[in-house]
Amino acid sequence: GAAILVLNPEGDVLLLKRAPESHFAPEQWGFPGGKIEAGETTLEAAIRETKEETQLRVRNVRSLGIFNNAVAAYVSDSFEGEVKIDFEHTDWAWVRPTDLDEYDLAPSVREIYDASLCSPTRGEGET
C-alpha cells in the first residue's frame, strides 16, 4: 500500500479513524492511504487515496521509504482543501505530535511519523 503523513502549518498530523468493518486495523487511527491500483506508482496511489479519503490535494510530497515491507510512506506539508472523510473512516483529527500516543494507532504510524522527523523540510520535490 501507500500512505501520506499530512502536516498542517502548525505541524499537527492528520489522522483518520478506520471504520469498524475495515479489513486492516479496524477502529485504529492512521494516515490517508490504501492499495495501489494496476499501473499506478506508489506515489500516485498515495496522492489518489489521500484525495479520495480526505478531499485534500497534497503537494510537496516527499518519500519516507518503505515500512514493514508493505507500505510506501510519504510526507506532505502543503495541501489545498478542507478535510471531508469518506465512508472508510468514522472520524478525523489534527493531532499534535506530542499527543500521538493517546490514539490507538494502526501499525507503522508511529514509525512513519518518527521517520518524517529526519526528512528535510523541502525534499526532492516529487510533486
Backbone as a printed PyTorch tensor [residue, N CA C, xyz], in Angstrom:
tensor([[[  0.8190,  -1.1850,   0.0000],
         [  0.0000,   0.0000,   0.0000],
         [  0.8630,   1.2480,   0.0000]],

        [[  0.1800,   2.3750,   0.1070],
         [  0.8520,   3.6770,   0.1170],
         [  0.0710,   4.6260,   1.0170]],

        [[  0.7960,   5.5050,   1.7140],
         [  0.1550,   6.4360,   2.6350],
         [  0.9240,   7.7570,   2.6610]],

        [[  0.2010,   8.8070,   3.0540],
         [  0.8290,  10.1260,   3.1950],
         [  0.5650,  10.6730,   4.5930]],

        [[  1.6440,  11.0460,   5.2620],
         [  1.5660,  11.7600,   6.5220],
         [  1.3720,  13.2270,   6.1340]],

        [[  0.2140,  13.7780,   6.4510],
         [ -0.1040,  15.1620,   6.1020],
         [  0.0810,  16.0260,   7.3460]],

        [[  0.8560,  17.0930,   7.1960],
         [  1.1110,  18.0390,   8.2830],
         [  0.4750,  19.3780,   7.9560]],

        [[ -0.1960,  19.9870,   8.9340],
         [ -0.7450,  21.3240,   8.7140],
         [  0.3100,  22.3660,   9.0670]],

        [[  0.0380,  23.6570,   8.8360],
         [  1.0490,  24.6940,   9.0930],
         [  1.5490,  24.7390,  10.5400]],

        [[  0.7360,  24.2540,  11.4760],
         [  1.1500,  24.2310,  12.8840],
         [  1.9940,  23.0040,  13.2150]],

        [[  2.1460,  22.0920,  12.2430],
         [  2.9130,  20.8720,  12.4820],
         [  2.1000,  19.7210,  13.0350]],

        [[  0.7670,  19.8950,  13.0710],
         [ -0.1110,  18.8130,  13.5310],
         [ -0.2420,  17.7600,  12.4360]],

        [[ -0.4960,  16.5260,  12.8570],
         [ -0.5830,  15.3710,  11.9690],
         [ -2.0470,  15.0250,  11.7240]],

        [[ -2.4050,  14.7730,  10.4610],
         [ -3.7660,  14.3560,  10.1430],
         [ -3.9000,  12.8540,  10.3700]],

        [[ -4.8230,  12.4770,  11.2690],
         [ -5.1340,  11.0710,  11.4990],
         [ -6.5830,  10.8020,  11.1370]],

        [[ -6.8230,   9.6410,  10.5610],
         [ -8.1660,   9.1880,  10.2140],
         [ -8.4740,   7.9310,  11.0120]],

        [[ -9.6750,   7.8350,  11.5610],
         [-10.0790,   6.6340,  12.2970],
         [-10.7650,   5.6810,  11.3390]],

        [[-10.2010,   4.4970,  11.2200],
         [-10.7140,   3.4920,  10.2970],
         [-12.0440,   2.9420,  10.8100]],

        [[-12.9330,   2.6240,   9.8900],
         [-14.2570,   2.1010,  10.2310],
         [-14.1390,   0.7230,  10.8880]],

        [[-15.1430,   0.3260,  11.6870],
         [-15.1090,  -0.9830,  12.3510],
         [-15.0440,  -2.1580,  11.3750]],

        [[-15.5830,  -1.9770,  10.1810],
         [-15.5980,  -3.0650,   9.1940],
         [-14.3480,  -3.1020,   8.3100]],

        [[-13.3780,  -2.2450,   8.5930],
         [-12.1420,  -2.2380,   7.8140],
         [-11.4360,  -3.5830,   7.9260]],

        [[-10.8690,  -4.0290,   6.8020],
         [-10.1240,  -5.2840,   6.8040],
         [ -8.7840,  -5.1360,   7.5070]],

        [[ -8.2040,  -3.9410,   7.4520],
         [ -6.9230,  -3.6750,   8.0690],
         [ -7.0960,  -2.6580,   9.1920]],

        [[ -6.6500,  -2.9860,  10.3710],
         [ -6.6230,  -2.0770,  11.5250],
         [ -7.9740,  -1.4060,  11.8060]],

        [[ -9.0520,  -2.2000,  11.9490],
         [-10.3580,  -1.5910,  12.2310],
         [-10.3320,  -0.7510,  13.5030]],

        [[-10.9840,   0.3900,  13.4260],
         [-11.1380,   1.3430,  14.5310],
         [ -9.8130,   1.8770,  15.0800]],

        [[ -8.7530,   1.7520,  14.2950],
         [ -7.4880,   2.3570,  14.6840],
         [ -7.2660,   3.6110,  13.8420]],

        [[ -6.3750,   4.4590,  14.3220],
         [ -6.0710,   5.7290,  13.6740],
         [ -4.8520,   5.5800,  12.7820]],

        [[ -4.9390,   6.1560,  11.5890],
         [ -3.8180,   6.0850,  10.6640],
         [ -3.8050,   7.2590,   9.7110]],

        [[ -2.8910,   7.1760,   8.7650],
         [ -2.7570,   8.2090,   7.7480],
         [ -3.6250,   7.8950,   6.5480]],

        [[ -3.9680,   8.8940,   5.7360],
         [ -4.6560,   8.6030,   4.4800],
         [ -3.7870,   7.6790,   3.6240]],

        [[ -4.4170,   6.7320,   2.9810],
         [ -3.6650,   5.8250,   2.1160],
         [ -4.4600,   4.5790,   1.8030]],

        [[ -3.8650,   3.7080,   1.0230],
         [ -4.5620,   2.4770,   0.6700],
         [ -3.8000,   1.6680,  -0.3530]],

        [[ -4.5540,   0.8710,  -1.0730],
         [ -3.9680,  -0.0570,  -2.0340],
         [ -3.5330,   0.6440,  -3.3170]],

        [[ -2.5370,   0.0480,  -3.9390],
         [ -2.0270,   0.5430,  -5.2100],
         [ -2.7750,  -0.1580,  -6.3320]],

        [[ -3.3380,   0.6080,  -7.2450],
         [ -4.0720,   0.0370,  -8.3760],
         [ -3.1190,  -0.2960,  -9.5190]],

        [[ -3.5550,  -1.1830, -10.3830],
         [ -2.7400,  -1.5920, -11.5330],
         [ -2.3090,  -0.3680, -12.3330]],

        [[ -1.0300,  -0.2990, -12.6470],
         [ -0.4990,   0.7950, -13.4550],
         [ -0.1050,   2.0330, -12.6710]],

        [[ -0.3630,   2.0550, -11.3650],
         [ -0.0260,   3.2110, -10.5400],
         [  1.3410,   3.0390,  -9.8880]],

        [[  1.9950,   4.1470,  -9.6820],
         [  3.1830,   4.1410,  -8.8260],
         [  2.6980,   4.2740,  -7.3850]],

        [[  3.5870,   4.0180,  -6.4380],
         [  3.1900,   4.1930,  -5.0390],
         [  2.8540,   5.6520,  -4.7500]],

        [[  3.5870,   6.5700,  -5.3510],
         [  3.3120,   7.9940,  -5.1580],
         [  1.9320,   8.3590,  -5.7040]],

        [[  1.6210,   7.9060,  -6.9100],
         [  0.3000,   8.1840,  -7.4890],
         [ -0.8080,   7.6140,  -6.6130]],

        [[ -0.6070,   6.4100,  -6.1050],
         [ -1.6100,   5.7800,  -5.2430],
         [ -1.7980,   6.5770,  -3.9530]],

        [[ -0.7080,   6.9900,  -3.3420],
         [ -0.7960,   7.7510,  -2.0970],
         [ -1.5450,   9.0680,  -2.2940]],

        [[ -1.2430,   9.7600,  -3.3820],
         [ -1.9260,  11.0330,  -3.6750],
         [ -3.4030,  10.7970,  -3.9680]],

        [[ -3.7060,   9.7770,  -4.7710],
         [ -5.1060,   9.4630,  -5.1040],
         [ -5.8890,   9.0830,  -3.8530]],

        [[ -5.3260,   8.1850,  -3.0450],
         [ -6.0240,   7.7360,  -1.8370],
         [ -6.2560,   8.9000,  -0.8670]],

        [[ -5.2850,   9.7870,  -0.7380],
         [ -5.4530,  10.9420,   0.1450],
         [ -6.6030,  11.8180,  -0.3400]],

        [[ -6.6890,  12.0310,  -1.6410],
         [ -7.7890,  12.8270,  -2.2150],
         [ -9.1310,  12.1350,  -1.9790]],

        [[ -9.1830,  10.8090,  -2.2450],
         [-10.4420,  10.0690,  -2.0660],
         [-10.8950,  10.0590,  -0.6020]],

        [[ -9.9500,   9.8940,   0.3100],
         [-10.3070,   9.7290,   1.7120],
         [-10.5020,  11.0330,   2.4710]],

        [[ -9.8890,  12.1320,   1.9950],
         [ -9.9400,  13.3890,   2.7550],
         [-10.3960,  14.5950,   1.9520]],

        [[-10.4210,  14.4890,   0.6330],
         [-10.6820,  15.6020,  -0.2780],
         [ -9.5410,  16.6090,  -0.3340]],

        [[ -8.3950,  16.3070,   0.2840],
         [ -7.2460,  17.2070,   0.2270],
         [ -6.4030,  16.9220,  -1.0110]],

        [[ -5.9260,  17.9850,  -1.6290],
         [ -4.9900,  17.8780,  -2.7490],
         [ -3.6070,  18.2090,  -2.1920]],

        [[ -2.7900,  17.1740,  -2.0220],
         [ -1.4670,  17.3610,  -1.4200],
         [ -0.4410,  17.7670,  -2.4640]],

        [[  0.5370,  18.5480,  -2.0020],
         [  1.6730,  18.9780,  -2.8240],
         [  2.9390,  18.7920,  -2.0120]],

        [[  4.0780,  19.0280,  -2.6460],
         [  5.3660,  18.9280,  -1.9700],
         [  5.4750,  17.5900,  -1.2290]],

        [[  5.1650,  16.5150,  -1.9340],
         [  5.1620,  15.1710,  -1.3490],
         [  6.5680,  14.5780,  -1.4550]],

        [[  7.0670,  14.0970,  -0.3120],
         [  8.4130,  13.5300,  -0.2540],
         [  8.3560,  12.1090,   0.2890]],

        [[  9.2030,  11.2600,  -0.2320],
         [  9.2510,   9.8620,   0.1920],
         [  9.9100,   9.7220,   1.5590]],

        [[  9.3330,   8.8230,   2.3650],
         [  9.9340,   8.4700,   3.6510],
         [ 10.4800,   7.0480,   3.6320]],

        [[ 10.1490,   6.2920,   2.5780],
         [ 10.6300,   4.9270,   2.4710],
         [  9.5160,   3.8920,   2.5750]],

        [[  9.9420,   2.6410,   2.7030],
         [  9.0140,   1.5090,   2.7980],
         [  9.0240,   1.0160,   4.2460]],

        [[  7.8450,   0.7730,   4.7960],
         [  7.7190,   0.3440,   6.1830],
         [  7.0420,  -1.0140,   6.2630]],

        [[  7.5520,  -1.8620,   7.1310],
         [  7.0330,  -3.2310,   7.3190],
         [  6.9630,  -4.0030,   6.0150]],

        [[  7.8610,  -3.7100,   5.1030],
         [  7.8900,  -4.3710,   3.7910],
         [  6.5460,  -4.3130,   3.0730]],

        [[  5.7320,  -3.3100,   3.4000],
         [  4.3880,  -3.2840,   2.8310],
         [  3.8580,  -1.9040,   2.4620]],

        [[  4.3150,  -0.8600,   3.1250],
         [  3.7190,   0.4670,   2.9330],
         [  4.7770,   1.4700,   2.4750]],

        [[  4.5370,   2.0600,   1.3020],
         [  5.3610,   3.1610,   0.8240],
         [  4.7980,   4.4250,   1.4740]],

        [[  5.6080,   5.0630,   2.2930],
         [  5.1320,   6.2270,   3.0360],
         [  5.7390,   7.5090,   2.4970]],

        [[  4.9170,   8.5460,   2.5270],
         [  5.2930,   9.8720,   2.0580],
         [  4.8830,  10.8820,   3.1120]],

        [[  5.4080,  12.0910,   2.9890],
         [  5.0250,  13.1840,   3.8720],
         [  4.7500,  14.4130,   3.0170]],

        [[  3.7640,  15.2030,   3.4330],
         [  3.4340,  16.4500,   2.7480],
         [  3.0730,  17.5010,   3.7860]],

        [[  3.6210,  18.6940,   3.6070],
         [  3.2670,  19.8040,   4.4820],
         [  2.5820,  20.9160,   3.6920]],

        [[  2.0400,  20.5390,   2.5410],
         [  1.3690,  21.5140,   1.6890],
         [  0.1440,  20.8590,   1.0560]],

        [[ -1.0100,  21.4920,   1.2390],
         [ -2.2390,  20.9210,   0.6790],
         [ -3.2690,  22.0100,   0.4530]],

        [[ -4.2540,  21.6690,  -0.3610],
         [ -5.4060,  22.5490,  -0.6170],
         [ -6.6600,  21.7960,  -0.2390]],

        [[ -7.6510,  22.5250,   0.2590],
         [ -8.9430,  21.9370,   0.5550],
         [ -9.2160,  21.8120,   2.0450]],

        [[-10.4070,  21.3360,   2.3320],
         [-10.8640,  21.1030,   3.7060],
         [-11.0710,  19.6060,   3.8780]],

        [[-10.7490,  19.0910,   5.0470],
         [-10.8960,  17.6550,   5.3010],
         [-12.3650,  17.2670,   5.3110]],

        [[-12.6910,  16.2980,   4.4730],
         [-14.0230,  15.6770,   4.4400],
         [-13.7590,  14.1880,   4.2370]],

        [[-14.0000,  13.3960,   5.2920],
         [-13.6530,  11.9790,   5.2180],
         [-14.6900,  11.1730,   4.4270]],

        [[-14.2190,  10.0440,   3.9240],
         [-15.0670,   9.1530,   3.1430],
         [-15.6750,   8.0740,   4.0320]],

        [[-16.3700,   7.1280,   3.4100],
         [-17.0800,   6.0600,   4.1100],
         [-16.1480,   5.0690,   4.8120]],

        [[-14.8770,   5.0620,   4.4570],
         [-13.9240,   4.1210,   5.0600],
         [-13.4920,   4.5540,   6.4590]],

        [[-13.8980,   5.7470,   6.8730],
         [-13.4620,   6.3030,   8.1490],
         [-14.6410,   6.8490,   8.9350]],

        [[-14.4970,   6.8730,  10.2610],
         [-15.5790,   7.3630,  11.1190],
         [-15.2440,   8.6760,  11.8070]],

        [[-13.9730,   9.0750,  11.7580],
         [-13.5720,  10.3160,  12.4230],
         [-12.2160,  10.7510,  11.8700]],

        [[-11.8600,  11.9800,  12.1790],
         [-10.5490,  12.5020,  11.7900],
         [-10.1290,  13.5630,  12.8010]],

        [[ -8.8300,  13.8260,  12.8570],
         [ -8.3230,  14.8330,  13.7970],
         [ -6.9630,  15.3260,  13.3570]],

        [[ -6.7170,  16.6060,  13.6280],
         [ -5.3610,  17.1440,  13.5480],
         [ -4.7700,  16.9340,  14.9250]],

        [[ -3.6840,  16.2020,  15.0170],
         [ -3.1270,  15.7760,  16.2970],
         [ -1.7240,  16.3460,  16.4780]],

        [[ -1.4900,  16.9300,  17.6360],
         [ -0.1410,  17.3790,  17.9720],
         [  0.7540,  16.1480,  18.0640]],

        [[  1.9610,  16.2280,  17.5600],
         [  2.8650,  15.0800,  17.6460],
         [  3.0490,  14.5600,  19.0740]],

        [[  3.0230,  15.4560,  20.0580],
         [  3.1920,  15.0310,  21.4510],
         [  1.9890,  14.2390,  21.9600]],

        [[  0.8690,  14.2910,  21.2270],
         [ -0.3510,  13.5860,  21.6390],
         [ -0.5940,  12.2940,  20.8550]],

        [[  0.3000,  11.9330,  19.9370],
         [  0.0870,  10.7440,  19.1080],
         [ -0.1530,   9.4810,  19.9260]],

        [[  0.5670,   9.3300,  21.0190],
         [  0.4540,   8.1060,  21.8170],
         [ -0.8790,   7.9920,  22.5580]],

        [[ -1.6940,   9.0440,  22.5240],
         [ -3.0230,   8.9870,  23.1350],
         [ -4.0470,   8.3220,  22.2100]],

        [[ -3.6420,   8.0240,  20.9810],
         [ -4.5230,   7.4110,  19.9830],
         [ -4.1420,   5.9480,  19.7890]],

        [[ -5.1380,   5.1210,  19.4880],
         [ -4.9010,   3.7130,  19.1580],
         [ -4.4350,   3.6870,  17.7000]],

        [[ -3.1390,   3.6940,  17.5070],
         [ -2.5540,   3.8510,  16.1800],
         [ -2.4450,   2.5320,  15.4280]],

        [[ -2.7230,   2.5930,  14.1330],
         [ -2.5370,   1.4490,  13.2450],
         [ -1.0460,   1.1330,  13.1460]],

        [[ -0.7110,  -0.0900,  12.7150],
         [  0.7080,  -0.4530,  12.5760],
         [  1.4680,   0.5420,  11.6930]],

        [[  2.6840,   0.8080,  12.0670],
         [  3.6440,   1.6530,  11.3450],
         [  3.4100,   3.1510,  11.4770]],

        [[  2.3000,   3.5910,  12.0330],
         [  2.0190,   5.0300,  12.1030],
         [  3.1130,   5.7620,  12.8750]],

        [[  3.4440,   5.2700,  14.0400],
         [  4.4660,   5.9320,  14.8560],
         [  5.8280,   5.8870,  14.1530]],

        [[  6.1550,   4.7530,  13.5820],
         [  7.4300,   4.5910,  12.8830],
         [  7.5270,   5.5560,  11.6930]],

        [[  6.4440,   5.7040,  10.9540],
         [  6.4250,   6.6150,   9.8080],
         [  6.5740,   8.0610,  10.2930]],

        [[  5.8450,   8.4270,  11.3480],
         [  5.9720,   9.7820,  11.8680],
         [  7.4160,  10.0460,  12.3080]],

        [[  8.0020,   9.1110,  13.0490],
         [  9.3720,   9.2900,  13.5150],
         [ 10.3430,   9.4550,  12.3410]],

        [[ 10.1170,   8.7190,  11.2590],
         [ 10.9620,   8.8470,  10.0630],
         [ 10.8260,  10.2330,   9.4440]],

        [[  9.6500,  10.8370,   9.5630],
         [  9.4320,  12.1640,   8.9740],
         [ 10.2750,  13.2230,   9.6750]],

        [[ 10.6550,  12.9700,  10.9170],
         [ 11.4650,  13.9330,  11.6570],
         [ 12.8510,  14.0790,  11.0530]],

        [[ 13.2850,  13.0380,  10.3430],
         [ 14.5980,  13.0630,   9.6850],
         [ 14.5170,  13.5590,   8.2470]],

        [[ 13.2820,  13.7580,   7.7570],
         [ 13.0660,  14.1840,   6.3760],
         [ 13.2860,  15.6870,   6.2490]],

        [[ 13.9940,  16.1330,   5.2200],
         [ 14.1820,  17.5690,   5.0410],
         [ 12.8460,  18.2790,   4.7830]],

        [[ 12.7510,  19.5130,   5.2310],
         [ 11.5180,  20.2880,   5.0420],
         [ 11.1850,  20.4230,   3.5590]],

        [[ 12.1500,  20.6810,   2.7610],
         [ 11.9570,  20.7660,   1.3180],
         [ 12.8280,  19.7020,   0.6900]],

        [[ 12.1890,  18.6270,   0.2910],
         [ 12.9360,  17.4870,  -0.2480],
         [ 13.1540,  17.5740,  -1.7320]],

        [[ 13.2140,  16.4470,  -2.3410],
         [ 13.4890,  16.3800,  -3.7640],
         [ 12.2880,  16.7980,  -4.6100]],

        [[ 11.1940,  17.1470,  -3.9480],
         [ 10.0460,  17.6940,  -4.6610],
         [  9.4400,  16.7500,  -5.6630]],

        [[  8.9560,  15.6120,  -5.1900],
         [  8.3680,  14.6340,  -6.1170],
         [  7.0960,  15.1730,  -6.7490]],

        [[  6.3510,  15.9950,  -6.0380],
         [  5.1800,  16.6420,  -6.6300],
         [  5.0360,  18.0320,  -6.0630]]])
